[in-house]
Coordinates of C-alpha atoms and ligand atoms in Angstrom, one line a residue:
M1 CA 107.2 99.8 105.9
N2 CA 108.8 103.2 106.8
D3 CA 109.9 102.3 110.4
R4 CA 113.2 100.5 109.4
G5 CA 115.0 103.9 108.8
P6 CA 116.6 104.6 105.5
I7 CA 117.6 102.1 102.8
L8 CA 121.5 103.0 102.8
P9 CA 124.3 102.3 100.2
G10 CA 125.3 98.7 99.6
A11 CA 121.5 97.6 99.7
T12 CA 120.0 96.2 96.7
L13 CA 117.3 98.3 94.9
G14 CA 114.6 96.7 92.7
V15 CA 113.3 98.2 89.8
M16 CA 110.5 96.9 87.3
G17 CA 110.6 97.8 83.9
S18 CA 114.0 97.7 81.8
G19 CA 113.9 100.7 79.4
Q20 CA 116.3 103.8 79.4
L21 CA 114.6 105.2 82.6
G22 CA 115.6 102.3 84.6
R23 CA 119.2 102.3 83.1
M24 CA 119.7 105.9 84.2
F25 CA 118.3 105.0 87.7
A26 CA 120.5 102.1 87.8
I27 CA 123.7 104.4 86.7
A28 CA 122.4 106.8 89.6
A29 CA 122.1 104.2 92.3
R30 CA 125.5 102.4 91.4
R31 CA 127.2 105.8 91.4
M32 CA 126.0 105.9 95.3
G33 CA 127.1 102.4 96.1
Y34 CA 123.8 100.8 95.8
R35 CA 123.2 97.3 93.8
V36 CA 120.4 97.3 91.4
H37 CA 118.3 94.4 90.1
T38 CA 115.7 94.8 87.4
F39 CA 112.8 92.7 86.4
S40 CA 110.9 92.8 82.8
P41 CA 110.0 90.2 80.2
D42 CA 113.2 91.0 78.1
Y43 CA 116.8 90.2 78.3
D44 CA 119.9 92.3 77.4
T45 CA 117.8 95.4 78.3
P46 CA 118.9 99.0 78.7
T47 CA 118.6 98.6 82.5
G48 CA 120.0 94.8 82.5
Q49 CA 123.2 96.0 80.8
V50 CA 124.1 98.3 83.8
A51 CA 122.5 96.5 86.5
D52 CA 123.9 93.9 89.0
K53 CA 121.3 91.5 87.9
E54 CA 118.6 91.1 85.4
V55 CA 115.5 89.0 85.7
A56 CA 113.9 88.3 82.5
A57 CA 110.1 86.9 83.3
S58 CA 106.6 87.8 82.8
Y59 CA 105.0 90.1 85.3
D60 CA 102.5 87.2 85.6
D61 CA 105.0 84.8 86.8
E62 CA 104.1 84.9 90.4
N63 CA 107.1 82.9 91.7
A64 CA 109.4 85.2 89.8
V65 CA 108.0 88.1 91.0
R66 CA 108.1 86.9 94.9
E67 CA 111.6 85.8 94.5
F68 CA 112.7 89.0 92.9
A69 CA 111.0 90.9 95.7
K70 CA 112.8 88.8 98.2
G71 CA 115.9 89.8 97.2
I72 CA 115.7 93.4 97.1
A73 CA 115.4 96.2 99.9
V74 CA 112.6 98.2 98.0
L75 CA 110.8 98.2 94.8
T76 CA 110.2 100.9 92.4
F77 CA 109.3 101.4 88.8
E78 CA 110.6 102.9 85.4
F79 CA 107.3 101.7 83.8
E80 CA 103.8 102.3 85.3
N81 CA 102.0 99.6 83.3
V82 CA 103.0 96.8 85.7
P83 CA 99.5 94.9 86.6
S84 CA 98.3 95.6 90.0
Q85 CA 98.5 92.0 90.9
T86 CA 102.1 91.9 90.4
V87 CA 102.7 94.9 92.7
G88 CA 100.6 93.2 95.4
W89 CA 102.9 89.8 95.3
A90 CA 105.8 91.9 95.5
A91 CA 104.6 94.2 98.4
A92 CA 104.0 91.2 100.7
H93 CA 108.0 91.0 100.7
C94 CA 109.4 94.4 100.3
P95 CA 108.4 98.2 100.4
V96 CA 107.0 99.4 97.0
R97 CA 107.6 103.1 96.1
P98 CA 105.4 104.7 94.7
S99 CA 102.6 102.4 95.9
G100 CA 100.6 100.3 93.8
N101 CA 97.5 102.7 94.2
V102 CA 99.7 105.5 92.4
L103 CA 100.3 103.0 89.6
H104 CA 96.8 102.0 89.3
I105 CA 95.7 105.5 89.0
C106 CA 98.3 106.6 86.4
Q107 CA 98.3 103.5 84.2
H108 CA 94.7 104.2 83.1
R109 CA 93.8 107.7 81.5
L110 CA 90.4 107.6 82.9
R111 CA 91.2 106.8 86.4
E112 CA 93.9 109.4 86.2
K113 CA 91.7 112.2 84.9
E114 CA 88.7 111.3 87.3
F115 CA 91.5 111.6 90.3
L116 CA 92.8 114.7 88.8
A117 CA 89.3 116.2 88.4
G118 CA 88.4 115.0 91.8
A119 CA 91.5 116.7 93.5
G120 CA 90.5 120.1 91.9
V121 CA 93.0 120.0 89.2
P122 CA 92.2 121.6 86.3
V123 CA 92.1 119.1 83.3
A124 CA 90.5 119.5 79.8
P125 CA 86.9 118.6 79.5
F126 CA 86.7 114.8 79.0
S127 CA 84.3 112.0 78.6
K128 CA 84.6 108.1 79.0
I129 CA 83.8 106.5 75.7
E130 CA 82.7 102.7 75.4
N131 CA 80.9 102.8 72.0
A132 CA 80.2 104.8 68.9
A133 CA 76.8 106.3 70.2
Q134 CA 78.9 107.5 73.4
L135 CA 81.4 109.1 71.1
A136 CA 78.8 110.8 69.1
S137 CA 77.1 112.5 72.2
A138 CA 80.3 113.3 73.8
A139 CA 81.8 114.9 70.7
E140 CA 78.3 117.0 70.8
H141 CA 78.8 118.2 74.3
I142 CA 82.6 118.7 74.5
G143 CA 82.7 120.0 71.0
L144 CA 85.1 119.4 68.0
P145 CA 88.4 119.4 67.7
A146 CA 88.8 116.6 70.3
V147 CA 91.3 113.9 71.0
L148 CA 90.0 110.4 71.2
K149 CA 92.6 108.2 73.5
T150 CA 92.8 104.9 74.6
A151 CA 92.3 104.7 78.3
A152 CA 95.2 102.1 78.6
F153 CA 99.0 101.6 77.3
G154 CA 99.1 104.7 75.3
Y155 CA 102.5 106.2 74.7
D156 CA 104.2 108.7 72.4
G157 CA 100.9 109.5 70.7
K158 CA 100.0 105.9 70.1
G159 CA 96.4 104.9 70.6
Q160 CA 95.2 108.4 69.9
R161 CA 93.2 110.1 67.1
K162 CA 92.3 113.7 66.8
L163 CA 88.6 114.3 65.7
H164 CA 87.6 117.2 63.6
A165 CA 84.3 118.7 62.7
G166 CA 82.8 116.6 60.1
D167 CA 84.9 113.6 60.6
D168 CA 82.7 110.0 60.4
L169 CA 82.7 109.4 64.0
A170 CA 81.4 105.9 63.6
E171 CA 84.4 105.0 61.3
A172 CA 86.9 106.9 63.8
W173 CA 85.7 104.6 66.6
R174 CA 86.2 101.2 64.7
P175 CA 89.8 100.8 65.9
F176 CA 89.1 101.6 69.5
E177 CA 86.3 99.3 69.6
G178 CA 86.5 96.8 72.4
Q179 CA 88.4 98.8 74.8
P180 CA 87.4 101.7 77.0
A181 CA 88.6 105.2 75.7
V182 CA 88.2 108.7 76.6
L183 CA 87.3 111.9 74.4
E184 CA 89.1 115.1 75.5
K185 CA 88.6 118.8 74.1
F186 CA 91.5 119.7 72.0
I187 CA 93.3 122.3 73.9
A188 CA 94.9 125.3 71.7
F189 CA 97.9 125.7 74.0
E190 CA 100.5 128.0 73.6
R191 CA 103.1 125.8 75.1
E192 CA 103.6 122.3 76.3
I193 CA 105.3 122.3 79.9
S194 CA 106.1 119.8 82.5
V195 CA 107.1 119.6 86.1
I196 CA 108.9 116.8 87.6
V197 CA 108.4 116.6 91.4
A198 CA 110.0 114.3 94.2
R199 CA 108.4 113.2 97.4
G200 CA 110.3 111.4 100.1
T201 CA 109.2 109.2 102.8
D202 CA 109.0 112.1 105.1
G203 CA 106.7 114.0 102.8
A204 CA 109.3 116.5 101.8
M205 CA 109.0 117.7 98.0
T206 CA 111.2 119.0 95.4
T207 CA 110.5 120.3 92.0
W208 CA 112.9 120.9 89.2
P209 CA 112.6 124.3 87.0
V210 CA 109.7 123.9 84.6
C211 CA 110.6 122.3 81.4
E212 CA 109.4 123.4 77.8
N213 CA 108.5 120.6 75.6
Q214 CA 108.5 120.6 72.0
H215 CA 106.9 117.4 70.2
A216 CA 107.3 116.2 66.5
N217 CA 105.0 113.6 65.5
H218 CA 103.5 113.3 68.9
I219 CA 106.8 112.3 70.3
L220 CA 109.0 114.7 72.8
D221 CA 111.7 116.1 70.5
V222 CA 113.4 119.0 72.4
T223 CA 113.1 119.9 76.1
L224 CA 114.3 123.4 77.0
C225 CA 114.9 124.0 80.9
P226 CA 113.9 126.6 82.2
A227 CA 110.7 127.0 80.3
R228 CA 110.6 130.6 78.5
I229 CA 107.5 131.4 80.9
P230 CA 106.6 134.2 83.5
A231 CA 108.0 133.4 87.0
A232 CA 104.7 133.5 88.3
V233 CA 103.4 131.0 85.8
A234 CA 106.4 128.7 86.7
D235 CA 105.5 128.9 90.3
S236 CA 101.9 128.0 89.9
A237 CA 103.0 125.0 87.7
R238 CA 105.4 123.9 90.4
D239 CA 102.9 124.3 93.2
L240 CA 100.4 122.4 90.9
A241 CA 102.6 119.3 90.7
K242 CA 103.3 119.3 94.3
S243 CA 99.6 119.3 95.2
I244 CA 99.3 116.4 92.8
A245 CA 102.0 114.4 94.6
L246 CA 100.5 115.3 97.7
A247 CA 97.2 114.1 96.8
L248 CA 98.5 110.9 95.4
D249 CA 100.5 110.6 98.7
L250 CA 103.2 109.7 96.5
T251 CA 106.7 108.5 97.3
G252 CA 109.2 108.7 94.4
V253 CA 109.2 111.0 91.5
L254 CA 106.2 112.1 89.4
A255 CA 106.1 113.8 86.1
V256 CA 103.1 116.2 85.3
E257 CA 102.6 117.1 81.8
M258 CA 100.7 120.5 81.1
F259 CA 99.1 122.7 78.4
L260 CA 99.9 126.3 79.0
L261 CA 97.3 128.5 77.4
A262 CA 98.0 131.9 76.1
D263 CA 96.1 133.6 79.0
G264 CA 98.1 131.8 81.7
R265 CA 95.9 129.0 82.4
I266 CA 97.4 125.4 82.9
F267 CA 95.8 122.4 82.2
V268 CA 97.2 119.0 83.4
N269 CA 97.6 116.6 80.2
E270 CA 98.9 113.4 82.2
L271 CA 100.8 112.1 84.9
A272 CA 103.8 109.6 84.9
P273 CA 104.7 108.2 88.3
R274 CA 108.5 107.9 87.4
P275 CA 111.2 110.1 85.9
H276 CA 110.4 111.5 82.5
N277 CA 111.8 112.0 79.2
S278 CA 111.4 115.9 79.7
G279 CA 113.6 115.5 82.9
H280 CA 116.7 114.0 81.1
F281 CA 118.5 117.5 81.4
S282 CA 118.7 116.9 84.9
F283 CA 121.3 114.1 84.6
D284 CA 123.8 116.5 83.4
A285 CA 122.4 120.0 84.2
S286 CA 121.1 119.8 87.8
V287 CA 122.7 119.3 91.2
T288 CA 120.5 116.5 91.7
S289 CA 119.1 114.5 88.7
Q290 CA 115.6 112.8 88.7
F291 CA 117.2 109.4 88.7
E292 CA 119.2 110.2 91.9
Q293 CA 116.2 111.6 93.4
Q294 CA 114.4 108.6 92.7
V295 CA 117.1 106.7 94.5
R296 CA 116.8 109.0 97.3
A297 CA 113.3 109.2 97.6
V298 CA 112.3 105.3 97.7
C299 CA 115.3 104.8 100.0
G300 CA 113.8 107.1 102.5
L301 CA 116.9 109.5 102.3
P302 CA 116.6 113.3 102.4
L303 CA 116.1 114.8 98.8
G304 CA 118.7 116.6 97.1
S305 CA 118.9 119.9 95.6
T306 CA 117.2 120.6 92.1
E307 CA 119.1 123.8 91.4
S308 CA 120.0 124.1 87.7
L309 CA 123.8 124.4 86.9
R310 CA 123.2 125.9 83.5
P311 CA 120.2 126.5 81.1
S312 CA 120.1 123.3 79.1
A313 CA 118.3 121.5 76.2
M314 CA 117.7 118.0 75.4
A315 CA 117.1 116.5 72.1
N316 CA 115.8 112.8 71.6
L317 CA 117.8 110.7 69.3
L318 CA 115.2 108.4 67.6
G319 CA 115.8 105.3 65.6
D320 CA 115.0 107.3 62.3
L321 CA 118.5 108.9 62.8
W322 CA 120.1 105.4 62.0
S323 CA 118.2 105.6 58.4
G324 CA 121.7 106.4 56.6
G325 CA 123.9 104.1 58.8
E326 CA 125.3 104.2 62.1
P327 CA 125.4 108.1 63.3
D328 CA 128.4 110.0 63.1
W329 CA 129.3 110.1 66.8
G330 CA 132.6 111.6 66.3
A331 CA 130.9 114.7 64.8
A332 CA 128.5 115.2 67.7
A333 CA 131.6 114.7 70.3
K334 CA 133.3 117.7 68.4
F335 CA 130.6 119.9 70.5
P336 CA 132.7 119.9 73.8
E337 CA 129.5 121.0 75.7
V338 CA 127.2 118.2 74.4
K339 CA 126.6 115.0 76.4
I340 CA 126.0 112.1 74.3
H341 CA 123.4 109.4 76.1
L342 CA 123.0 106.2 74.4
Y343 CA 120.5 103.4 75.9
G344 CA 122.1 100.2 74.4
K345 CA 119.3 99.4 72.3
S346 CA 120.4 97.3 69.4
A347 CA 117.4 97.9 66.9
P348 CA 116.9 101.5 65.7
K349 CA 113.3 101.2 64.6
P350 CA 111.8 104.8 63.6
G351 CA 110.2 106.5 66.4
R352 CA 112.4 104.3 68.9
K353 CA 114.0 106.5 71.7
M354 CA 117.6 105.4 71.2
G355 CA 119.4 108.0 73.1
H356 CA 119.6 111.8 73.7
L357 CA 121.9 114.6 73.6
T358 CA 121.9 117.5 76.4
A359 CA 123.6 120.8 75.7
F360 CA 124.1 123.9 77.8
G361 CA 124.2 127.5 77.0
A362 CA 124.1 131.1 78.5
T363 CA 120.2 131.0 77.6
V364 CA 118.0 128.1 76.7
E365 CA 117.8 129.2 73.0
E366 CA 121.6 128.8 72.9
A367 CA 121.2 125.5 74.4
A368 CA 118.7 124.5 72.1
A369 CA 120.5 125.8 69.1
S370 CA 123.7 123.8 70.2
V371 CA 121.9 120.6 70.8
R372 CA 119.9 120.5 67.4
A373 CA 123.2 121.5 65.7
A374 CA 124.7 118.4 67.4
R375 CA 122.0 116.1 66.3
A376 CA 122.1 117.3 62.7
A377 CA 125.7 116.5 62.8
L378 CA 125.1 113.0 63.7
L379 CA 123.0 112.1 60.4
R380 CA 124.8 110.5 57.6
Q381 CA 123.5 111.2 54.4
K382 CA 122.0 108.1 52.3
Ligands
ADP401 N1 93.8 117.5 74.5 C1 94.6 117.6 73.8 N2 94.8 119.0 73.2 C2 95.8 119.3 72.5 N3 97.0 118.4 72.4 C3 96.9 117.5 72.7 C4 95.8 116.9 73.9 N4 96.0 115.6 73.9 C5 97.3 115.1 73.6 N5 97.7 116.2 72.8 C6 99.1 116.1 72.2 O1 99.5 114.9 71.8 C7 100.4 114.4 72.6 C8 100.6 113.2 73.3 O2 99.4 113.0 74.1 P1 99.5 112.6 75.5 O3 98.0 112.5 76.0 O4 100.6 113.1 76.4 O5 99.8 111.0 75.5 P2 101.2 110.2 75.3 O6 100.8 109.0 76.5 O7 101.2 109.5 74.0 O8 102.2 111.0 75.6 C9 100.7 115.7 73.8 O9 101.9 115.8 74.3 C10 100.1 116.9 73.1 O10 101.0 117.4 72.0
MG402 MG1 102.4 112.5 77.1

């Protein structure tokens, strides 16, 4: 459905999923004069709070999905785990970008890894696991340590277990029983990096500078942009992300998480066919943010410049920060160059992403020190 020309400001954009990624998409879209409708099972959501319309219905509710799709010029996603059937219902009424096929690949680790390996993209050695016997033989030929992951619905390290030599594999398999899983070799990486790539309806592609991602308890903690890596490595990481977007025939935004080894080799870890936590810096630190680029890409507009305005660092604010009471926002606001982002979530559970801070600096080290200091200032002592 590319023949109708670009979808211009004033039109209504639909987003499935209603978390912070949809919220920032909606903010970018509304700034450009679009209207935004969001669809998810929940009400008073981060996205719904800033959208023109929030539909709270199940992804299995065919009538609700069709009605939603009839009221929008294009459908996009902030969450890749929308069932294929739901995407099919919507696609009968409006363009869907990225396509259902891209979602189908990226919502399942095994399909994703097979797709990547088939496209010649380097990934950690992996094997499909459906029972304890397969785990034992895969552990044998892949070698331990390795990471066992559920094929579907994992995020922030959920549904994963690292296996070491000597572990009781039958016991390790028990919580995974009944659902397909993947065993992959543990990669002793030097750094974790990510590249966010956007591809327009005309096939044009842009990437942001490479992000360097520091995790804590398997959850992204701090992102530095640009990553502290040689220019040649950054160029190959960006080229790799573009080659994946092309192989997927993507329209939209795609995040590519990668492991960088000490010898300069890169393995792709996973894909997310939407804006990504590691790209939040772009909201403040880039000419065009990942959210505006998603708007441009799915509307068939030319893509914007991904040039960075300043070196930056982003720190996630997890629910744990609320352990001593409401964080001291005034203390963080004392940092004149720190941007405060809150997602409008009311229940600050441990590990839940409640917001983030972005800081700038002459160097990424300076930005990272500043963002960490601002975050530390938020915490109230019990
Ligand atoms: N094969 C691996 N080798 C080394 N570390 C890994 C491996 N797989 C996952 N990890 C670590 O766990 C984190 C989360 O795993 P990931 O596959 O990205 O799942 P999630 O969907 O939870 O983000 C990664 O960012 C990385 O730090
Ligand atoms: Mg990940």
